[in-house]
Coordinates of C-alpha atoms in Angstrom, one line a residue:
M1 CA 32.3 32.7 -124.7
K2 CA 31.6 36.5 -124.5
K3 CA 32.6 36.9 -128.1
V4 CA 30.1 34.2 -129.2
L5 CA 27.4 35.8 -127.1
H6 CA 28.0 39.2 -128.5
A7 CA 28.1 37.8 -132.1
F8 CA 24.8 36.1 -131.4
V9 CA 23.3 39.4 -130.1
R10 CA 24.5 41.4 -133.0
A11 CA 23.0 38.9 -135.5
N12 CA 19.6 39.1 -133.7
V13 CA 19.8 42.9 -133.5
W14 CA 20.4 43.0 -137.3
L15 CA 17.3 40.8 -137.9
G16 CA 15.2 43.1 -135.6
Q17 CA 16.4 46.2 -137.3
G18 CA 15.5 44.8 -140.7
V19 CA 11.9 44.4 -139.6
D20 CA 11.9 47.8 -138.0
R21 CA 12.9 49.4 -141.3
I22 CA 9.5 48.4 -142.8
L23 CA 7.5 50.0 -139.9
P24 CA 6.3 53.6 -139.9
K25 CA 8.7 56.1 -138.4
K26 CA 6.7 56.6 -135.2
F27 CA 7.4 53.0 -134.3
R28 CA 11.1 53.4 -135.0
T29 CA 11.8 56.6 -133.0
D30 CA 13.7 56.1 -129.8
G31 CA 12.0 58.3 -127.2
N32 CA 15.1 58.8 -125.1
K33 CA 17.3 59.9 -128.0
D34 CA 14.5 62.1 -129.3
F35 CA 14.2 63.8 -125.9
L36 CA 17.9 64.5 -125.6
H37 CA 18.8 65.5 -129.1
N38 CA 15.6 67.1 -130.5
Y39 CA 13.1 67.9 -127.7
L40 CA 15.3 69.2 -124.8
P41 CA 17.4 71.6 -126.8
G42 CA 14.3 73.7 -127.6
F43 CA 13.9 74.5 -123.9
I44 CA 17.5 75.4 -123.2
K45 CA 17.7 79.2 -123.5
E46 CA 19.7 82.1 -122.2
D47 CA 19.9 83.1 -118.5
L48 CA 17.9 80.2 -117.2
T49 CA 18.1 78.6 -113.8
I50 CA 17.8 74.9 -114.5
Y51 CA 17.2 72.1 -112.0
D52 CA 18.6 68.8 -113.4
I53 CA 16.8 66.3 -111.2
G54 CA 18.3 62.9 -111.2
G55 CA 21.0 63.9 -113.7
G56 CA 23.8 62.8 -111.3
K57 CA 27.0 62.3 -113.2
N58 CA 25.4 63.1 -116.5
P59 CA 24.3 66.8 -116.5
C60 CA 21.8 67.8 -119.2
V61 CA 23.9 70.7 -120.3
N62 CA 27.6 70.6 -121.3
E63 CA 30.1 73.2 -120.2
Q64 CA 30.2 74.9 -123.6
K65 CA 26.5 75.5 -123.8
K66 CA 26.3 76.4 -120.1
K67 CA 28.8 79.2 -120.6
Q68 CA 27.5 80.3 -123.9
L69 CA 23.9 80.7 -122.6
R70 CA 24.9 81.9 -119.0
I71 CA 22.9 79.1 -117.5
R72 CA 22.7 78.5 -113.7
L73 CA 22.7 74.7 -113.4
I74 CA 21.6 72.9 -110.2
G75 CA 22.2 69.2 -109.8
F76 CA 19.7 67.3 -107.7
D77 CA 20.1 63.7 -106.9
I78 CA 19.4 61.3 -104.1
D79 CA 22.8 59.8 -104.5
E80 CA 25.7 62.1 -103.5
H81 CA 28.3 59.8 -105.1
E82 CA 26.5 60.2 -108.5
L83 CA 26.6 64.0 -108.1
N84 CA 30.3 63.9 -107.3
L85 CA 31.1 62.1 -110.5
A86 CA 29.8 65.0 -112.6
P87 CA 32.4 67.0 -114.5
P88 CA 34.0 69.4 -111.9
G89 CA 32.4 72.8 -111.8
L90 CA 29.6 72.1 -114.2
Y91 CA 26.9 72.2 -111.5
D92 CA 26.7 75.7 -109.8
E93 CA 25.1 74.0 -106.9
T94 CA 24.3 70.4 -105.9
I95 CA 21.5 69.2 -103.7
C96 CA 21.5 65.6 -102.3
A97 CA 17.9 64.9 -101.3
D98 CA 14.8 62.8 -102.0
I99 CA 12.5 64.4 -104.7
C100 CA 9.5 62.8 -102.8
T101 CA 10.1 65.0 -99.7
Y102 CA 12.3 68.0 -100.7
K103 CA 10.6 71.4 -101.1
G104 CA 12.2 73.8 -103.6
K105 CA 12.7 77.5 -103.4
G106 CA 10.5 78.4 -106.4
D107 CA 13.5 79.9 -108.3
G108 CA 13.7 77.5 -111.3
D109 CA 12.9 78.4 -114.9
L110 CA 13.2 74.8 -116.0
V111 CA 13.2 71.4 -114.4
I112 CA 14.5 68.4 -116.3
M113 CA 13.8 64.8 -115.4
Q114 CA 15.2 62.3 -117.8
A115 CA 14.7 58.6 -117.1
L116 CA 14.3 59.3 -113.4
L117 CA 10.7 58.8 -112.2
E118 CA 10.6 55.1 -113.0
H119 CA 13.1 54.7 -110.1
V120 CA 11.0 56.8 -107.7
P121 CA 8.8 54.8 -105.3
D122 CA 6.1 57.5 -105.0
V123 CA 5.7 59.4 -108.3
E124 CA 2.7 61.3 -107.0
K125 CA 4.7 62.9 -104.2
A126 CA 7.6 63.7 -106.7
L127 CA 5.3 65.4 -109.2
T128 CA 3.4 67.2 -106.5
N129 CA 6.7 68.7 -105.3
L130 CA 7.6 70.0 -108.8
P131 CA 5.8 73.4 -108.4
T132 CA 8.0 74.2 -105.4
F133 CA 11.0 74.2 -107.7
L134 CA 9.5 76.5 -110.4
K135 CA 8.9 80.2 -110.8
P136 CA 5.4 81.1 -112.1
G137 CA 5.6 80.3 -115.8
G138 CA 8.4 77.8 -115.3
R139 CA 8.3 74.4 -117.0
A140 CA 9.2 70.8 -116.2
I141 CA 10.0 68.5 -119.0
I142 CA 10.0 64.8 -118.3
F143 CA 11.0 61.7 -120.1
V144 CA 9.9 58.4 -118.6
P145 CA 9.5 54.7 -119.5
C146 CA 5.9 53.6 -119.4
R147 CA 4.7 51.2 -116.8
T148 CA 2.5 49.3 -119.2
A149 CA 5.4 48.5 -121.6
L150 CA 6.2 44.8 -121.8
F151 CA 9.8 45.4 -120.7
A152 CA 8.5 47.3 -117.6
R153 CA 6.1 44.4 -116.7
I154 CA 9.0 41.9 -116.9
N155 CA 11.4 44.3 -115.0
R156 CA 9.0 44.6 -112.1
N157 CA 8.9 40.8 -111.6
L158 CA 12.6 39.8 -112.0
P159 CA 15.1 39.7 -109.1
E160 CA 17.3 42.8 -109.1
K161 CA 20.7 41.0 -109.2
F162 CA 19.5 38.7 -112.1
K163 CA 18.2 41.7 -114.1
R164 CA 21.5 43.6 -113.8
K165 CA 23.6 40.6 -114.8
L166 CA 21.4 39.8 -117.8
L167 CA 21.2 43.4 -118.9
F168 CA 24.9 44.1 -118.7
S169 CA 25.8 40.8 -120.3
L170 CA 23.7 41.6 -123.3
Y171 CA 24.3 45.4 -123.4
P172 CA 27.7 46.1 -121.8
S173 CA 27.5 49.8 -122.8
M174 CA 24.6 50.2 -120.4
A175 CA 26.7 49.3 -117.3
E176 CA 27.5 52.9 -116.4
D177 CA 24.1 54.4 -116.7
Q178 CA 21.5 51.7 -116.1
G179 CA 20.8 49.1 -113.4
F180 CA 19.1 51.2 -110.7
P181 CA 16.0 49.6 -109.1
A182 CA 12.9 50.5 -111.0
H183 CA 9.3 50.8 -109.6
Y184 CA 7.4 52.4 -112.5
D185 CA 5.0 53.8 -109.9
K186 CA 2.1 55.6 -111.8
C187 CA 4.4 55.9 -114.8
T188 CA 1.6 56.1 -117.4
P189 CA 0.5 59.2 -119.5
R190 CA -3.0 59.0 -118.0
Q191 CA -1.8 59.0 -114.4
F192 CA 0.7 61.8 -115.1
R193 CA -2.1 63.9 -116.5
K194 CA -4.2 63.3 -113.4
I195 CA -1.4 64.0 -110.9
A196 CA -0.3 67.1 -112.8
K197 CA -3.8 68.6 -112.7
K198 CA -4.1 67.9 -109.0
A199 CA -0.7 69.6 -108.4
G200 CA -1.8 72.7 -110.2
L201 CA 0.4 72.1 -113.3
E202 CA -0.7 72.7 -116.8
L203 CA 0.0 69.9 -119.3
E204 CA 1.4 71.7 -122.4
E205 CA 2.4 68.7 -124.4
E206 CA 2.5 64.9 -124.4
R207 CA 4.5 62.7 -126.8
L208 CA 4.3 58.9 -127.0
Y209 CA 7.0 56.6 -128.3
Y210 CA 6.7 52.9 -129.4
M211 CA 10.4 52.0 -129.5
S212 CA 12.7 50.3 -127.0
I213 CA 15.8 48.1 -127.4
Y214 CA 15.4 45.5 -124.7
F215 CA 14.2 42.6 -126.9
F216 CA 16.6 43.1 -129.9
F217 CA 19.0 40.6 -128.4
F218 CA 16.8 37.6 -129.3
F219 CA 14.8 37.9 -132.6
P220 CA 11.8 35.6 -131.5
A221 CA 11.4 37.8 -128.4
Y222 CA 11.7 40.9 -130.5
L223 CA 9.0 39.6 -132.9
F224 CA 6.7 38.7 -130.0
W225 CA 7.2 42.2 -128.5
R226 CA 6.4 44.0 -131.8
L227 CA 3.3 41.9 -132.4
W228 CA 2.2 42.5 -128.8
G229 CA 2.7 46.3 -129.0
L230 CA 1.1 46.7 -132.4
S231 CA -2.0 44.7 -131.4
I232 CA -2.4 46.9 -128.3
Y233 CA -1.9 50.0 -130.4
L234 CA -4.9 49.1 -132.6
F235 CA -7.1 49.5 -129.5
S236 CA -5.3 52.1 -127.4
P237 CA -2.2 54.0 -128.7
T238 CA -1.6 55.4 -125.2
A239 CA -1.5 51.9 -123.6
A240 CA 0.9 50.7 -126.3
A241 CA 3.5 53.4 -125.5
E242 CA 7.0 52.2 -124.5
T243 CA 8.1 55.6 -123.3
F244 CA 6.6 59.1 -123.2
I245 CA 7.5 62.8 -122.7
V246 CA 5.4 65.4 -120.9
S247 CA 5.9 69.2 -120.7
L248 CA 4.3 70.7 -117.6
K249 CA 3.9 74.4 -116.8
K250 CA 3.4 76.2 -113.5
P251 CA 0.7 78.8 -114.2
E252 CA 1.6 82.4 -114.7
L253 CA 0.6 85.0 -112.0
K254 CA -2.4 87.0 -113.1
G255 CA -1.3 89.9 -115.2
S256 CA 2.0 88.4 -116.2
P257 CA 3.0 88.0 -119.9
V258 CA 2.7 84.5 -121.2
E259 CA 5.8 83.1 -122.9
P260 CA 5.1 80.8 -125.8
A261 CA 6.1 77.1 -125.3
A262 CA 9.2 75.8 -126.9
V263 CA 8.8 73.8 -130.1

């Protein structure tokens, strides 16, 4: 039965990918992959203190790059078990705490949050705490699924056990890294801009993405999703975003030299 299901899914994915090939590149770019492989590396430099918030068992920097660039890597996660599953010795320090309540020491050059904030019940508190982790001039780079995306709307309204069973049946490879409860609280570009300004953080860059994989398993659902997203895009590109990236900067102290943003 599983073989039949997987064959059915593969056939529907093939049809969806065929349609995707005729769309402009910006509608085919996977935000999460772009963040990990193209965006994030531009911020990983020598002698940085990096807080990987929510990285858990999957740190943002591998052992080779950490040694090569002399990075001090701090793992921060609400789940101690997740932190303990990380490669031994990769984190120089681990902190098991809630980002909504924890106050940092102001010693970070870079904070990374990758697919974390959709699982946080109070995003405003989490973003408001970011400056306490950063030195003046330090940056936070964040990748997050958008609350207004169709998959997020459905996710918020399905029972948790049912969602996990369905997701892992259709996409077994996600079993290790997905399935945490999602809230999508204030997870929109507009709300992020508003909260960041209130927290005293400068918005350096915002990137919007229009690609996700959740409806590929059933071509009619995929087609409906694409038509839904494209119709919204015509009126509001921001509202049509499936995922987005923001780069936030803690202002420099007066008289300090300004470092150019990574590109």
